[in-house]
PDB file of C-alpha atoms in Angstrom:
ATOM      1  CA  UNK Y   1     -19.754 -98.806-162.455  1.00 93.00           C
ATOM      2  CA  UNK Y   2     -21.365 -97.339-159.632  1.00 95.00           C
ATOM      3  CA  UNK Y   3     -21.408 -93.960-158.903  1.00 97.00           C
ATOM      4  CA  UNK Y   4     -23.255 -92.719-155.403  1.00 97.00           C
ATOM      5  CA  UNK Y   5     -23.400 -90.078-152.606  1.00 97.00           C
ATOM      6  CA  UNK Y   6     -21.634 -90.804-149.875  1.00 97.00           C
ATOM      7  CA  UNK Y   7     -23.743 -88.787-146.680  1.00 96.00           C
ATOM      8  CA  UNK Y   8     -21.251 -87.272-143.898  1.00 95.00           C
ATOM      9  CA  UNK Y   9     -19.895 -89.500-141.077  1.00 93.00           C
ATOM     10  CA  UNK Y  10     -19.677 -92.609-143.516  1.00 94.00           C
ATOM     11  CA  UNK Y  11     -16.416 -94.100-143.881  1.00 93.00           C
ATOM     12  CA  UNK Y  12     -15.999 -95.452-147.742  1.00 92.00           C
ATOM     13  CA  UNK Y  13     -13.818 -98.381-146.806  1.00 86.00           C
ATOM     14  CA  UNK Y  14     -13.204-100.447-143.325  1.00 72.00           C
ATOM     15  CA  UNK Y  15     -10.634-100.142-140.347  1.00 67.00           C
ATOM     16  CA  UNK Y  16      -9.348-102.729-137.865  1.00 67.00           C
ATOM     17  CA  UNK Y  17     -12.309-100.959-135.620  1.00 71.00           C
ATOM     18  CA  UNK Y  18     -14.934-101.112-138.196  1.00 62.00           C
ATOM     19  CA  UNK Y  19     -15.966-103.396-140.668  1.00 64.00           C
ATOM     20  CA  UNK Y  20     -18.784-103.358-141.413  1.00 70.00           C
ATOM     21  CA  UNK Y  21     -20.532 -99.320-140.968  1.00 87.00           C
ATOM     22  CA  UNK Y  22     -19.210 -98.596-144.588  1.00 93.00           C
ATOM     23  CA  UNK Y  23     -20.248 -97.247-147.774  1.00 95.00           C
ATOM     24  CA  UNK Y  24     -17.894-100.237-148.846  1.00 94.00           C
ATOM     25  CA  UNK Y  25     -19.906-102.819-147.183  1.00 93.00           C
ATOM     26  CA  UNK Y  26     -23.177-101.636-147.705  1.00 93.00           C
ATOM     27  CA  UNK Y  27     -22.413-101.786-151.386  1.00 95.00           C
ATOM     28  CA  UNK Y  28     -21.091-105.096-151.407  1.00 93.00           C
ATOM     29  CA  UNK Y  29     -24.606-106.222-149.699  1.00 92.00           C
ATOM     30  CA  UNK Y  30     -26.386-103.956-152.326  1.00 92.00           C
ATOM     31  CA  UNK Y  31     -24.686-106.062-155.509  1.00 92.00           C
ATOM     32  CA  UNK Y  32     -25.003-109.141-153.586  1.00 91.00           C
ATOM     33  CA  UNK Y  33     -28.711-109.209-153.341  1.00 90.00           C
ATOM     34  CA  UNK Y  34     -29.081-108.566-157.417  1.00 86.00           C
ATOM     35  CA  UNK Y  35     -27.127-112.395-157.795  1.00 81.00           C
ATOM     36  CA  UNK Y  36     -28.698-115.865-156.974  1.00 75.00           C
ATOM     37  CA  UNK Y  37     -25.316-116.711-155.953  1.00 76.00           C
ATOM     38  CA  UNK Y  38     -24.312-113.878-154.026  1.00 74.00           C
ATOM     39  CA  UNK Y  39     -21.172-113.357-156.413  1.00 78.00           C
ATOM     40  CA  UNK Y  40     -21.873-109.465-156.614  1.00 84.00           C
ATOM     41  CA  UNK Y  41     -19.076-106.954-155.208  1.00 91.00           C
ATOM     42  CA  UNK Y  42     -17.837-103.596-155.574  1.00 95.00           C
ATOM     43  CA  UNK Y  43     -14.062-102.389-156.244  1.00 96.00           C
ATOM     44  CA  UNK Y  44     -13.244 -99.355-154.333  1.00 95.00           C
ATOM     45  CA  UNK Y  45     -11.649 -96.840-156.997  1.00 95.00           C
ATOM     46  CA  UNK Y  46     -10.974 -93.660-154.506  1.00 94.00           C
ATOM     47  CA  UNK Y  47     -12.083 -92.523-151.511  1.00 92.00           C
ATOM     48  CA  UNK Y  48     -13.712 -89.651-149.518  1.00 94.00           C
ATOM     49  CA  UNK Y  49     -12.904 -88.658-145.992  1.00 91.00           C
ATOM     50  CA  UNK Y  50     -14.884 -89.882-143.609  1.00 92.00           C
ATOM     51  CA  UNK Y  51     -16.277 -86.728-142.422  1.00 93.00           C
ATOM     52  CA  UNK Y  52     -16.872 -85.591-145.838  1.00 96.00           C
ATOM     53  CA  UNK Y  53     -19.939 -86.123-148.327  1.00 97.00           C
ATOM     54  CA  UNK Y  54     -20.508 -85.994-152.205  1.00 98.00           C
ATOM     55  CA  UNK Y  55     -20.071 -88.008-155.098  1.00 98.00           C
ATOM     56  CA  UNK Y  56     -17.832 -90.988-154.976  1.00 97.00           C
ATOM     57  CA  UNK Y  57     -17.145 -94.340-158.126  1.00 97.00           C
ATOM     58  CA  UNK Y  58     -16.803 -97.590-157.482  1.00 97.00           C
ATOM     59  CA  UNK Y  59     -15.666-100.402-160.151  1.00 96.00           C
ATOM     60  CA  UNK Y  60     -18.030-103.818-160.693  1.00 94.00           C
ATOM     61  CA  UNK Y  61     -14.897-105.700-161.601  1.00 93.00           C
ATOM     62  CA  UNK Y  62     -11.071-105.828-160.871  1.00 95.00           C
ATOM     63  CA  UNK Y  63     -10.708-104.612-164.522  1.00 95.00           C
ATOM     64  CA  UNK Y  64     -12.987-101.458-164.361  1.00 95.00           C
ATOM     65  CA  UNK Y  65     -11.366-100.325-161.520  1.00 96.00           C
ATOM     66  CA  UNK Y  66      -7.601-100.603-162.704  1.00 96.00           C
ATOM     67  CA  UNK Y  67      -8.506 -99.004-166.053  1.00 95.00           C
ATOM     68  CA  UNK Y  68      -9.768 -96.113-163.991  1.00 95.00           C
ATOM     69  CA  UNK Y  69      -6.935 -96.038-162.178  1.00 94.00           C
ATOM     70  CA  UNK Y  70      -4.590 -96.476-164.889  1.00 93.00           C
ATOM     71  CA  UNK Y  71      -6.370 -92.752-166.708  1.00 92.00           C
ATOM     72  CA  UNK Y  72      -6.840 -91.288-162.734  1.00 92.00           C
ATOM     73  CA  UNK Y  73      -5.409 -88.127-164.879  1.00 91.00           C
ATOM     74  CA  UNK Y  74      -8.360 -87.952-167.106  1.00 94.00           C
ATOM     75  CA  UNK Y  75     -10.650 -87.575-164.129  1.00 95.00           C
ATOM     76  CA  UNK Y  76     -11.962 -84.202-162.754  1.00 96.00           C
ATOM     77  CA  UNK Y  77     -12.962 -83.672-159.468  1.00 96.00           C
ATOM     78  CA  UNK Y  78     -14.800 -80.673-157.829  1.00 98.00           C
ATOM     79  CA  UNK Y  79     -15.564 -79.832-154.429  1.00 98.00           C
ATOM     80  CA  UNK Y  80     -17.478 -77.715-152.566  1.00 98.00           C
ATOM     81  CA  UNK Y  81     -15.596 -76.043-149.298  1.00 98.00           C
ATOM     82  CA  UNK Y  82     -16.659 -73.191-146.956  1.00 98.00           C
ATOM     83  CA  UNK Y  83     -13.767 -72.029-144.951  1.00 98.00           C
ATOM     84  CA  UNK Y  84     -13.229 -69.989-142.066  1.00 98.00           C
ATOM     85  CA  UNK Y  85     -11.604 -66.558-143.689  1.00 96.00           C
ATOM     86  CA  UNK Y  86     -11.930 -65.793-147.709  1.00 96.00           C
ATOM     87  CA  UNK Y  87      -8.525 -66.237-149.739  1.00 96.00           C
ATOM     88  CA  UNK Y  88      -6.642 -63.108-150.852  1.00 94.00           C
ATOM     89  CA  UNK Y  89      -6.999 -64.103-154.573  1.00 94.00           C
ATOM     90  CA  UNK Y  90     -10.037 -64.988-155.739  1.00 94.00           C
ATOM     91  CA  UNK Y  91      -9.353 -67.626-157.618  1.00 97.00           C
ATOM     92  CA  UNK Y  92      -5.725 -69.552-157.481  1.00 97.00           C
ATOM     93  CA  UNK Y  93      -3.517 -72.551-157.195  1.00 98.00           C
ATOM     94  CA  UNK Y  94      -2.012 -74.059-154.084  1.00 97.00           C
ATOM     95  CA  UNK Y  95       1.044 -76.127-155.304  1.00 96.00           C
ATOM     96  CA  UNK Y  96       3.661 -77.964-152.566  1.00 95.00           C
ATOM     97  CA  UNK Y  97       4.403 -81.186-151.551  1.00 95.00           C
ATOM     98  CA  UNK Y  98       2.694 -83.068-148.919  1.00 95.00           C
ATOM     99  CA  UNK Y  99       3.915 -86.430-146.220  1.00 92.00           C
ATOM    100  CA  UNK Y 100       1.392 -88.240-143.694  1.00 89.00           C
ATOM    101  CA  UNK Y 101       3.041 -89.084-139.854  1.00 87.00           C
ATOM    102  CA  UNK Y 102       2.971 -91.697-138.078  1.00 79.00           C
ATOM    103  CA  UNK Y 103      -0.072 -89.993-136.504  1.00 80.00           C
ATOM    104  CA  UNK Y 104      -1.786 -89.847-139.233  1.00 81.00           C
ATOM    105  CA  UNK Y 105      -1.583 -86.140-139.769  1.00 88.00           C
ATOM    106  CA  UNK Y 106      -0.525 -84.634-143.413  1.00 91.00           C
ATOM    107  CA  UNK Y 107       1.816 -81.690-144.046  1.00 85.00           C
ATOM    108  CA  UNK Y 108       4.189 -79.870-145.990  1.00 90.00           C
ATOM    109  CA  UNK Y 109       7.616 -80.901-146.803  1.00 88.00           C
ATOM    110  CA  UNK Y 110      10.538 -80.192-148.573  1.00 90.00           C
ATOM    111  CA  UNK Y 111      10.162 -81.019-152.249  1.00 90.00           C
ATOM    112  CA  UNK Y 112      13.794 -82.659-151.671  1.00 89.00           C
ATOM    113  CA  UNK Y 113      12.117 -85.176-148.688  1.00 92.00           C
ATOM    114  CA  UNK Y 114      12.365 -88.772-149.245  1.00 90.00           C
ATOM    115  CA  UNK Y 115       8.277 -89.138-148.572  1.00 89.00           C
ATOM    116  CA  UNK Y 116       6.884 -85.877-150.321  1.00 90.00           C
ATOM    117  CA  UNK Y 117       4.361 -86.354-152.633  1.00 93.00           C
ATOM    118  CA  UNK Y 118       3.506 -83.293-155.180  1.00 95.00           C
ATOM    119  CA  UNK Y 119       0.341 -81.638-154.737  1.00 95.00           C
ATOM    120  CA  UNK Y 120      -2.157 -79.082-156.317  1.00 96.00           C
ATOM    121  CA  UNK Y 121      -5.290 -77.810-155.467  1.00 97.00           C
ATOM    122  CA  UNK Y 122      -6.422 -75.066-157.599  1.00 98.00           C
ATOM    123  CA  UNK Y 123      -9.894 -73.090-155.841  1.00 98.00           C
ATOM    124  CA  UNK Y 124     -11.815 -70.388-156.738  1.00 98.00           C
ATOM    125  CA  UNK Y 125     -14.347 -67.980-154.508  1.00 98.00           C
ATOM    126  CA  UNK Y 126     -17.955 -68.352-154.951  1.00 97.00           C
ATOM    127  CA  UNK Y 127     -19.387 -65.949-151.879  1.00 96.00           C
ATOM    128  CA  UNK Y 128     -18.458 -64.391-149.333  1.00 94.00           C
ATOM    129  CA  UNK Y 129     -20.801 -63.898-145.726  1.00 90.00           C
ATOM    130  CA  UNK Y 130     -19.356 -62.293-142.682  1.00 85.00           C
ATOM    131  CA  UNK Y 131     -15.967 -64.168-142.042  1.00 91.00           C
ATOM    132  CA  UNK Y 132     -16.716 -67.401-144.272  1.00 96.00           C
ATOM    133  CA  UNK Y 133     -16.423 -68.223-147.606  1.00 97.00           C
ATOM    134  CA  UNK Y 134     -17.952 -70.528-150.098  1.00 97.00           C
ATOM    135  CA  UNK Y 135     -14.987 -72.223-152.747  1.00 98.00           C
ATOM    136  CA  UNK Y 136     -14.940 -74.016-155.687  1.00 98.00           C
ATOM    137  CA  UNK Y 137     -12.264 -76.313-155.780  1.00 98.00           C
ATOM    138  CA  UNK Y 138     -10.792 -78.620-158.271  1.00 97.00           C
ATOM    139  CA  UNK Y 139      -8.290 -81.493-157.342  1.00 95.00           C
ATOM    140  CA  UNK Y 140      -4.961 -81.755-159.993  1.00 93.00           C
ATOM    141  CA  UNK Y 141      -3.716 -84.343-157.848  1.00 92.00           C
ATOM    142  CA  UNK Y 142      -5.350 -86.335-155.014  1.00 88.00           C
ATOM    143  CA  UNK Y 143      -3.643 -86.748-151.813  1.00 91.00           C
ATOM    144  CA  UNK Y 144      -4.730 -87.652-148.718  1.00 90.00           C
ATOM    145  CA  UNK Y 145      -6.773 -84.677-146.670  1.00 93.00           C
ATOM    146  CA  UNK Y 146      -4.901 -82.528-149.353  1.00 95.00           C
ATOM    147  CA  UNK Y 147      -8.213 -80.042-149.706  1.00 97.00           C
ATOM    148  CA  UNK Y 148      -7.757 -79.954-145.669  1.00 96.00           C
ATOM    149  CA  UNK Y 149      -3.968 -79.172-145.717  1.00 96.00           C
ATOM    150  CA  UNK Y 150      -3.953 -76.469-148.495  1.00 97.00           C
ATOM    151  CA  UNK Y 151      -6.992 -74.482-147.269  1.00 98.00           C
ATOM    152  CA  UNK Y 152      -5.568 -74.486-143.785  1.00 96.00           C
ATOM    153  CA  UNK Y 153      -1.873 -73.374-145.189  1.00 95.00           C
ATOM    154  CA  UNK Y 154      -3.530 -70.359-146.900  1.00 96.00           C
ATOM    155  CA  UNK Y 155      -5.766 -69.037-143.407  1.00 96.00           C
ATOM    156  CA  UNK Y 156      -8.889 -70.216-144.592  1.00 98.00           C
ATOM    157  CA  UNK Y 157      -9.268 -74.037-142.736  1.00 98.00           C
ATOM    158  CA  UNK Y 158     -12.395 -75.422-143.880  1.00 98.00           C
ATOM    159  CA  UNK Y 159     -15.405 -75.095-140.995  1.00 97.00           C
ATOM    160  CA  UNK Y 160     -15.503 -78.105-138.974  1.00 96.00           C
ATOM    161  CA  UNK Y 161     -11.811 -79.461-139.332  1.00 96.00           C
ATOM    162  CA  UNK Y 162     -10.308 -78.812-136.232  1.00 95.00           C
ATOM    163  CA  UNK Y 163      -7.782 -81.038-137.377  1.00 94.00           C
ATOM    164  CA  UNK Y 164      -5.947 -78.525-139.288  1.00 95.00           C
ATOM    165  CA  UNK Y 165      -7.402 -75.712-137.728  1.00 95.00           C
ATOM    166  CA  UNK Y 166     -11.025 -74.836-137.747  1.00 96.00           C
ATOM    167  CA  UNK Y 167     -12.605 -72.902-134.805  1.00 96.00           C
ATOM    168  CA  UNK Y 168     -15.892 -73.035-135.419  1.00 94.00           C
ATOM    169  CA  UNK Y 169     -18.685 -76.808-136.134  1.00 94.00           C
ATOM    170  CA  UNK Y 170     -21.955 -75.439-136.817  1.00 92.00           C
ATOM    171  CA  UNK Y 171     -22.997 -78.846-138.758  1.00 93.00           C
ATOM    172  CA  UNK Y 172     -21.143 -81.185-136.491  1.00 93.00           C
ATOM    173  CA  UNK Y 173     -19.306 -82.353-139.819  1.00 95.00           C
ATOM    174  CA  UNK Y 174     -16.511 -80.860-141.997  1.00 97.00           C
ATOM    175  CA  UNK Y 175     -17.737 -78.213-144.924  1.00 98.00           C
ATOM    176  CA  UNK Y 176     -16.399 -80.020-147.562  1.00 98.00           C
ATOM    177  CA  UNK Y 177     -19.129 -82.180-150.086  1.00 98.00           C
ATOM    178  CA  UNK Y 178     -17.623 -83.674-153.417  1.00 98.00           C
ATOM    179  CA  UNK Y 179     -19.836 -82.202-156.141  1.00 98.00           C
ATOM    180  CA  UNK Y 180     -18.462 -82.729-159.337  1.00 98.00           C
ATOM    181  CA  UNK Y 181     -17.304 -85.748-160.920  1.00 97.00           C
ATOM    182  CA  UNK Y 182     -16.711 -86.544-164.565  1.00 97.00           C
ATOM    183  CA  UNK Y 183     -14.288 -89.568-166.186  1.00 96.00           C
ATOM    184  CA  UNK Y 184     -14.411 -91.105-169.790  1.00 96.00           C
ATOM    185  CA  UNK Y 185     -16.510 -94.576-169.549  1.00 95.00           C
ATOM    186  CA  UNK Y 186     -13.764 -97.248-169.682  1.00 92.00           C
ATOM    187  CA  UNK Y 187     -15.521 -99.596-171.661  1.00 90.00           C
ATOM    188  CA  UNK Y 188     -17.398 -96.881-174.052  1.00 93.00           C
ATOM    189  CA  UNK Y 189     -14.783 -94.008-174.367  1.00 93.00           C
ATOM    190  CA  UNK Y 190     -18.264 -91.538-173.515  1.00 96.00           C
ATOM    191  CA  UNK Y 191     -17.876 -88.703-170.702  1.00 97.00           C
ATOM    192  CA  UNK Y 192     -19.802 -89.513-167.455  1.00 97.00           C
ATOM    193  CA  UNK Y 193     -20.282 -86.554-166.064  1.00 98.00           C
ATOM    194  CA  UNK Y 194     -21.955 -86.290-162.523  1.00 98.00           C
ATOM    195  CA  UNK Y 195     -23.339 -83.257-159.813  1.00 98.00           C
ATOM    196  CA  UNK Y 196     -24.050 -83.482-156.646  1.00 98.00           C
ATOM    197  CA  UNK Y 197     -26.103 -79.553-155.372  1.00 96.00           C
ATOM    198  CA  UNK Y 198     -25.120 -77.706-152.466  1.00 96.00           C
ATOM    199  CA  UNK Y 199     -25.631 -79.515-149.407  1.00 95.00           C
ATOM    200  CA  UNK Y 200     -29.212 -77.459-147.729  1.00 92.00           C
ATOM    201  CA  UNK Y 201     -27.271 -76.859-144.655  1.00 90.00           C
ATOM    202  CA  UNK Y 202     -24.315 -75.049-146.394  1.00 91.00           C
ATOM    203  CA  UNK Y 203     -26.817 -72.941-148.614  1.00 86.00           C
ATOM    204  CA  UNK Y 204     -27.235 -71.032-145.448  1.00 79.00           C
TER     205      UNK Y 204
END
């Protein structure tokens, strides 16, 4: 296993546009250089928005990464997400059912649709200054931008994303940093368990 911080900006895995500027690639290069014969690689097990940071596994072998896979449910995963506006509850679950377009954009649908995929994002406040807030939240399932969509369907879109609705960029990246992660070792059984502090700029 690997398990790393993935800075802001960084995409995890390649596009038809690029290749090669990836936390994929890089660690590829990174196992590579440990082998005389260059027969190192990584196995991407999930991903993190590009525009997001925080902690993020990869697999060393085809094996270790579908045995991940195959217990995704006994994985939990905590973020870190200041939003424009501060939730009526303090503490709650956002449950619906999500679809991407064609334009790459998620959002809610019908539970009945032929594409809808369930969701839940369950969040809790940490602070509160002036019109932000500072959440805690912990993903039950893990669809694409699905932290993005449920913030924003509450009022509270996450600072940065104008996406789904954000007004305001002070760090020229999206509030959101990955800062818990914590799976049982597929070979061992043990609990990993991994955190990632409060990005310095968000502190503020």
């Amino acid at each position: 296993l690997l398990v790393v911080e993935k800075p802001a900006g960084l995409l995890t895995m390649g596009t038809e546009r690029e290749k090669e500027a990836t936390l994929y690639f890089m660690l590829n290069q990174y196992e590579r250089s440990k082998t005389k014969d260059e027969s190192g690689r990584v196995y991407i097990v999930h991903r993190l928005d590009r525009d997001a940071s925080g902690l993020i596994v990869f697999a060393k072998s085809d094996a270790v990464k579908r045995a991940l896979q195959g217990h995704w449910d006994l994985v939990t995963k905590k973020y870190y997400a200041i939003t424009e506006g501060t939730p009526k509850e303090r503490s709650g679950t956002i449950e619906n059912y999500l679809r991407e377009d064609a334009f790459q954009r998620v959002y809610s649908v019908p539970k009945n649709h032929p594409e809808a995929q369930h969701a839940v994002t369950h969040y809790r406040v940490l602070a509160e200054n002036g019109g932000y807030a500072l959440l805690e939240v912990t993903l039950e399932t893990g669809r694409k931008n699905q932290i993005r969509v449920h913030l924003s369907g509450i009022g509270c879109p996450i600072m940065g994303d104008e996406k789904y609705g954000a007004k305001s960029d002070p760090f020229r990246r999206l509030a959101l940093h990955a800062c818990f992660l914590s799976f049982p070792h597929p070979a061992t059984g043990e609990l990993k368990t991994f955190r990632s502090p409060l990005p310095a700029p968000f502190k503020k």
